[in-house]
Short mmCIF file of C-alpha atoms and ligand atoms in Angstrom, two decimals:
data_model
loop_
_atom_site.label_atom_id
_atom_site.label_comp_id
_atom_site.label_asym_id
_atom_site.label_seq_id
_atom_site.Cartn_x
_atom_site.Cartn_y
_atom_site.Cartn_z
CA UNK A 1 33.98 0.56 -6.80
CA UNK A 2 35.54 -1.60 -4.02
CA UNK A 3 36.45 -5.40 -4.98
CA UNK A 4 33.62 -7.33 -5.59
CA UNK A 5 30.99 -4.37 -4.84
CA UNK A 6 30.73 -4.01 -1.50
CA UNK A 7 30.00 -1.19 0.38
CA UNK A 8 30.80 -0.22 3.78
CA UNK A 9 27.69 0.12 6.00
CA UNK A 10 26.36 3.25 5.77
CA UNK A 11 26.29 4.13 8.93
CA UNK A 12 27.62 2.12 11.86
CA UNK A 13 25.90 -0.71 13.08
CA UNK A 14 23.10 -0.70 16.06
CA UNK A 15 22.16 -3.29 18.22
CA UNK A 16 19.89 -5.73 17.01
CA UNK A 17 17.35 -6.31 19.64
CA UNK A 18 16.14 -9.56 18.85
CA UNK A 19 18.12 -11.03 15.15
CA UNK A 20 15.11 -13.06 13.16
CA UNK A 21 17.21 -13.14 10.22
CA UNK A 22 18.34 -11.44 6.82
CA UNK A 23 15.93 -9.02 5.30
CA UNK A 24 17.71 -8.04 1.44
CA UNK A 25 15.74 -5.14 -0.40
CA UNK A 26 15.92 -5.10 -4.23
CA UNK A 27 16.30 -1.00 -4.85
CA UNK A 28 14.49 0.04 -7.72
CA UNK A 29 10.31 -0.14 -7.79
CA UNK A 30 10.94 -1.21 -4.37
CA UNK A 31 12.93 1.21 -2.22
CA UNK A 32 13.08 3.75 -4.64
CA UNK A 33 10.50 4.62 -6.88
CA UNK A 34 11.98 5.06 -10.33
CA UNK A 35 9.62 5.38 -12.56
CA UNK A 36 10.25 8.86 -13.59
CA UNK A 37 13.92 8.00 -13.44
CA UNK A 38 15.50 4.74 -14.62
CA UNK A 39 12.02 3.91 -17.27
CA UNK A 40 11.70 7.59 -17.65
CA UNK A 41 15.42 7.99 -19.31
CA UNK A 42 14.82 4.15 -21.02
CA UNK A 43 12.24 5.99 -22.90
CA UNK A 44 14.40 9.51 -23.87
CA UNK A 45 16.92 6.92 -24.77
CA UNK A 46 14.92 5.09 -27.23
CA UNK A 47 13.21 8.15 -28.50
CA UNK A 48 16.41 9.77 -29.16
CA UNK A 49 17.81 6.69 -31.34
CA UNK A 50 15.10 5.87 -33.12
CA UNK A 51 12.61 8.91 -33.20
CA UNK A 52 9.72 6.70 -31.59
CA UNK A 53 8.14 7.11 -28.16
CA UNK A 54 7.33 4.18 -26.74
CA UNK A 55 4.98 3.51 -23.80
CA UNK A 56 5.58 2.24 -20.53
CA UNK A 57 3.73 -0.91 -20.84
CA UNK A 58 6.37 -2.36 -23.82
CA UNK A 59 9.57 -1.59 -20.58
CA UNK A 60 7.18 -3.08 -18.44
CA UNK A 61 6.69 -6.47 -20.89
CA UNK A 62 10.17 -6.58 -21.29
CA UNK A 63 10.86 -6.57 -17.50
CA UNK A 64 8.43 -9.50 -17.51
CA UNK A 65 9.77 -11.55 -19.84
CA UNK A 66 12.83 -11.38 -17.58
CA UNK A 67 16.64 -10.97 -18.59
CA UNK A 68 16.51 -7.25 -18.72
CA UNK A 69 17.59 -5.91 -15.80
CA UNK A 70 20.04 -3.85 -16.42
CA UNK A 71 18.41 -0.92 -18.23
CA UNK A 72 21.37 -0.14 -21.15
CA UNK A 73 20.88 -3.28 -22.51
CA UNK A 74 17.40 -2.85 -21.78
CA UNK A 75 17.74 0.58 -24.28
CA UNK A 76 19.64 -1.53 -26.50
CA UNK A 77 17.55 -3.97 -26.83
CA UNK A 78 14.43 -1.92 -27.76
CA UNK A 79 16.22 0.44 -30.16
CA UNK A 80 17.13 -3.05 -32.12
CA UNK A 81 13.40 -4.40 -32.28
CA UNK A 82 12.89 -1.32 -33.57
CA UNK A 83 15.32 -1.22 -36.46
CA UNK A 84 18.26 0.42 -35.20
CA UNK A 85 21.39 -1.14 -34.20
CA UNK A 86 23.44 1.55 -31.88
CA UNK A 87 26.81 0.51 -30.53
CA UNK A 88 26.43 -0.48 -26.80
CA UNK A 89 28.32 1.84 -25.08
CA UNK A 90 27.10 4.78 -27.45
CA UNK A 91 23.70 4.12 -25.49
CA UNK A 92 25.34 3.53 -22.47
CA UNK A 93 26.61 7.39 -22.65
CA UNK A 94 24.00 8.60 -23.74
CA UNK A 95 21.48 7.27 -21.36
CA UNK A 96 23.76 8.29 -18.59
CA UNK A 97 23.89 11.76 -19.93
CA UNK A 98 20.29 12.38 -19.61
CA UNK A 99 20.33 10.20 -16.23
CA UNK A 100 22.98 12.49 -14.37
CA UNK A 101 22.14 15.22 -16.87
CA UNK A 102 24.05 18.22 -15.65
CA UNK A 103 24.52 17.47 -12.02
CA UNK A 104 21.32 19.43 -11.53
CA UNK A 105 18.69 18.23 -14.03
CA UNK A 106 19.13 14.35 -13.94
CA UNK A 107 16.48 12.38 -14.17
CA UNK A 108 18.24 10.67 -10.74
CA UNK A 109 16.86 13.94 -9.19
CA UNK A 110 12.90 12.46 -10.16
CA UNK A 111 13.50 9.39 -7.70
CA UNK A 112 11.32 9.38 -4.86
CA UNK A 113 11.85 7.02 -1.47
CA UNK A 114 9.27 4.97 -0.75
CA UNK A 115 9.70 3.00 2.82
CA UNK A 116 7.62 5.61 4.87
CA UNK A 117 9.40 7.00 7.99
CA UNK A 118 10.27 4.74 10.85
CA UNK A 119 9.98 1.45 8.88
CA UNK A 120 13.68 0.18 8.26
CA UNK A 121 14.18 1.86 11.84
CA UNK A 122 11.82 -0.99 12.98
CA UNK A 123 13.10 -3.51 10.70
CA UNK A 124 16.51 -3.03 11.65
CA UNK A 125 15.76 -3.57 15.38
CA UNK A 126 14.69 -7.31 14.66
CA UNK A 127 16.90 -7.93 11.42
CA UNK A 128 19.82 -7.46 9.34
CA UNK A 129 19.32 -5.01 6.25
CA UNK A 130 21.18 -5.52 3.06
CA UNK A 131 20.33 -4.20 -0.28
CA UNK A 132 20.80 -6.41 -3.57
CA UNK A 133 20.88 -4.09 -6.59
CA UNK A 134 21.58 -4.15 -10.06
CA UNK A 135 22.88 -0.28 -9.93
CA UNK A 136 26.50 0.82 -9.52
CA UNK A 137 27.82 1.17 -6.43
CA UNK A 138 27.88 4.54 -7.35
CA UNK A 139 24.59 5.01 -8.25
CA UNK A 140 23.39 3.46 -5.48
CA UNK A 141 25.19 5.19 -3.12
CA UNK A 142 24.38 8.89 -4.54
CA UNK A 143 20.26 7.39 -4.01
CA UNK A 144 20.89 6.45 -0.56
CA UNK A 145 22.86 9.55 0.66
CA UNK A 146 20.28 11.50 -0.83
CA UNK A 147 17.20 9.54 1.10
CA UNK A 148 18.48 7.07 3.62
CA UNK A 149 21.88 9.33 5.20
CA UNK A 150 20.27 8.23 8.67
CA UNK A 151 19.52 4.65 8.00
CA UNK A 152 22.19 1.61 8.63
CA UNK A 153 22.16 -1.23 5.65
CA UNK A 154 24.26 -3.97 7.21
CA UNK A 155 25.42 -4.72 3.20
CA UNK A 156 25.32 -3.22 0.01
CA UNK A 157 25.67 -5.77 -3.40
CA UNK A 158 25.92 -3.70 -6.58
CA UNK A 159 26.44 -4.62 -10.11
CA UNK A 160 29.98 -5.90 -10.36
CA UNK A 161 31.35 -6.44 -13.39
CA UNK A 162 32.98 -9.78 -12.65
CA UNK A 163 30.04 -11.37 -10.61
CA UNK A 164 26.52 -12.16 -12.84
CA UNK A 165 23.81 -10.50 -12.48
CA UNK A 166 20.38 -11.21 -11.52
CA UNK A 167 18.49 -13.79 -12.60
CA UNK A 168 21.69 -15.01 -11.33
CA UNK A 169 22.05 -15.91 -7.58
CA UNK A 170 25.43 -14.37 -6.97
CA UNK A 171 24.82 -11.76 -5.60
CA UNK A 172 22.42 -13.04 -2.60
CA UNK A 173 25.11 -15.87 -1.74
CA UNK A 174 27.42 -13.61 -1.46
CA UNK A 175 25.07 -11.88 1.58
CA UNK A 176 24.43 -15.20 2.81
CA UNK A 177 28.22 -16.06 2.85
CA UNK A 178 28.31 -13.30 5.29
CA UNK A 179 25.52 -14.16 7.86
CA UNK A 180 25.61 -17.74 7.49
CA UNK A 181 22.88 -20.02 8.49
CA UNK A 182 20.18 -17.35 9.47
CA UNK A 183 16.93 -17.10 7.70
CA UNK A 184 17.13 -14.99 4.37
CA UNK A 185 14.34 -13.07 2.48
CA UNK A 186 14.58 -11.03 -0.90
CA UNK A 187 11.96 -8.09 -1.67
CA UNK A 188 11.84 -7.38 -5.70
CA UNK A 189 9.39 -6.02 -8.46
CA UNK A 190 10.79 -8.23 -11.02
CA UNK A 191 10.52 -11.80 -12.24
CA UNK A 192 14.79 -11.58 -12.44
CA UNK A 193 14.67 -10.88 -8.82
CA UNK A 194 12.50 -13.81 -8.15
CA UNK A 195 13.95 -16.37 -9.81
CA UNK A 196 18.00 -14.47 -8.20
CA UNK A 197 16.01 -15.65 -5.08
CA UNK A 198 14.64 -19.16 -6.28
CA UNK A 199 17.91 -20.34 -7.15
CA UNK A 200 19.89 -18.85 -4.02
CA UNK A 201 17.14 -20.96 -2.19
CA UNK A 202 16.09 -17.47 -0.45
CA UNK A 203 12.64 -16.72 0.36
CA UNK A 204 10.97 -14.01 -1.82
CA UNK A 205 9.07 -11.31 -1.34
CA UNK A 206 7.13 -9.80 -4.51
CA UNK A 207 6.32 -5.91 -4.69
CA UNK A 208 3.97 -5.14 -7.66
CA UNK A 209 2.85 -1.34 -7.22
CA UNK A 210 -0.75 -0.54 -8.01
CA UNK A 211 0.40 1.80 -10.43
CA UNK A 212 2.30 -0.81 -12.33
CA UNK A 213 1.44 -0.73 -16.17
CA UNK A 214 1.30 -4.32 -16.12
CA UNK A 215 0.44 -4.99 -12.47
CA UNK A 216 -2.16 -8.54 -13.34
CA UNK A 217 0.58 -9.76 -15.05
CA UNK A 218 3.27 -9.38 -12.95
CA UNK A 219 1.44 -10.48 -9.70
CA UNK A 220 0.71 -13.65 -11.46
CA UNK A 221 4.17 -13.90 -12.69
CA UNK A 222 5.99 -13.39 -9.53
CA UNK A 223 3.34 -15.82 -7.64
CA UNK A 224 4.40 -18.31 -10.23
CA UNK A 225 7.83 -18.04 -9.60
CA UNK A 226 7.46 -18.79 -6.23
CA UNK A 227 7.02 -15.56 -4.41
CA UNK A 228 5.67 -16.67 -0.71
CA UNK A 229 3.64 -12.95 -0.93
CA UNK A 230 2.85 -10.40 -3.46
CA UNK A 231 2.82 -6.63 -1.79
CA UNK A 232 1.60 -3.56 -3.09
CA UNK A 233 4.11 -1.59 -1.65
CA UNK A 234 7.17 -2.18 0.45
CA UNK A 235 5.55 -0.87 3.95
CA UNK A 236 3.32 -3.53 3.95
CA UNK A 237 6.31 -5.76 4.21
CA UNK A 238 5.93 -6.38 8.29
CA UNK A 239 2.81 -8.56 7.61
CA UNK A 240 4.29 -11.00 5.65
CA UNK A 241 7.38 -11.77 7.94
MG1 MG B 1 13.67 -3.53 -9.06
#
């Protein structure tokens, strides 16, 4: 990882035609559909400590409840309300074992890309794309080679180990730092990447997918924390701008 997790642009820049501001995607449920990757290997991970499946719903309560982004503490977490205390970074390997599996049956290969064609290409000619993640910067860069080669991200934040992560604003200062005084948005699926936005004084953007376990919930949730729109799905994103 570089110093302080950023990334080089993915591909060069092109000309912004007319610059309305900074648009700053949250990656997982909202990019990148991960729900038979990251929640699929939280699940293997629990089942595998404790010898209990658990459903979707209980990830999806503990996203809600906020302070679990990052899904090995996540694991953690839920093999400990259910009895078993595992050393952190015993979970950590393991969960990444069944993530990357062996190069060719990861659960990283499940992920699907959601923005349909031609939508960041539009986006891009009116703002500036970042992406503020809670993955590595490598595991956010294999996702992005794999989908978005073609596609320029003027900034990529990853989880740093020296900067906090979300709920915390870091990470969206730091993009703001860069493109000072122009109009900011975040896009998230999570009530951590609403209230990252709240107190970075960005506007935010709410994604709750239809096929969200707990979608009710967390539309209600995210309005409450301030989201200016709830979408079903990031390509609705244009009528909200
Ligand atoms: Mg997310």
């Amino acid at each position: 990882m570089k110093p302080n997790g950023l990334a080089q642009p993915v591909q060069p820049a092109v000309k912004i035609v007319a610059n309305k501001g900074v648009l700053v995607f949250d990656m997982d449920g909202v990019l990148v559909d991960v729900t038979e990757s990251y929640r699929e290997t939280i699940r293997r991970t629990v089942a595998h400590f404790t010898g209990k499946e658990i459903t979707r719903e209980l990830i999806q309560d503990y996203k809600n409840a906020g302070g679990w982004n990052n899904d090995w503490a996540l694991s953690r977490k839920i093999i400990l309300d259910l009895g078993i205390e595992v050393e952190y970074q015993i979970v950590v390997d393991h969960f990444q074992s069944i993530f990357f599996g062996n190069g060719s049956d990861g659960m990283i290969l499940r992920e699907k890309w959601i923005a349909n064609g031609g939508l960041i290409e539009r986006l891009q000619e009116q703002y500036r794309l970042a992406i503020f993640t809670g993955r590595t910067l490598a595991e956010a860069e294999v996702t992005l080679h794999r989908f978005a080669r073609d596609l320029r991200f003027d900034m990529v934040v990853a989880d740093d180990p020296v900067r906090p992560p979300k709920p915390a604003p870091d990470g969206l200062l730091e993009i703001a730092r860069r493109f000072p005084a122009e109009p900011m948005w975040y896009v998230g699926d999570t009530v951590d990447d609403a209230r990252s936005a709240r107190a970075a004084g960005v506007s935010f953007i709410g994604v709750a997918h239809a096929a969200n376990p707990r979608r009710d919930e967390l539309v209600a949730l995210l309005r409450a924390e301030g989201a200016i729109a709830v979408l079903e799905n990031v390509n609705e994103v244009e009528s909200c701008l």
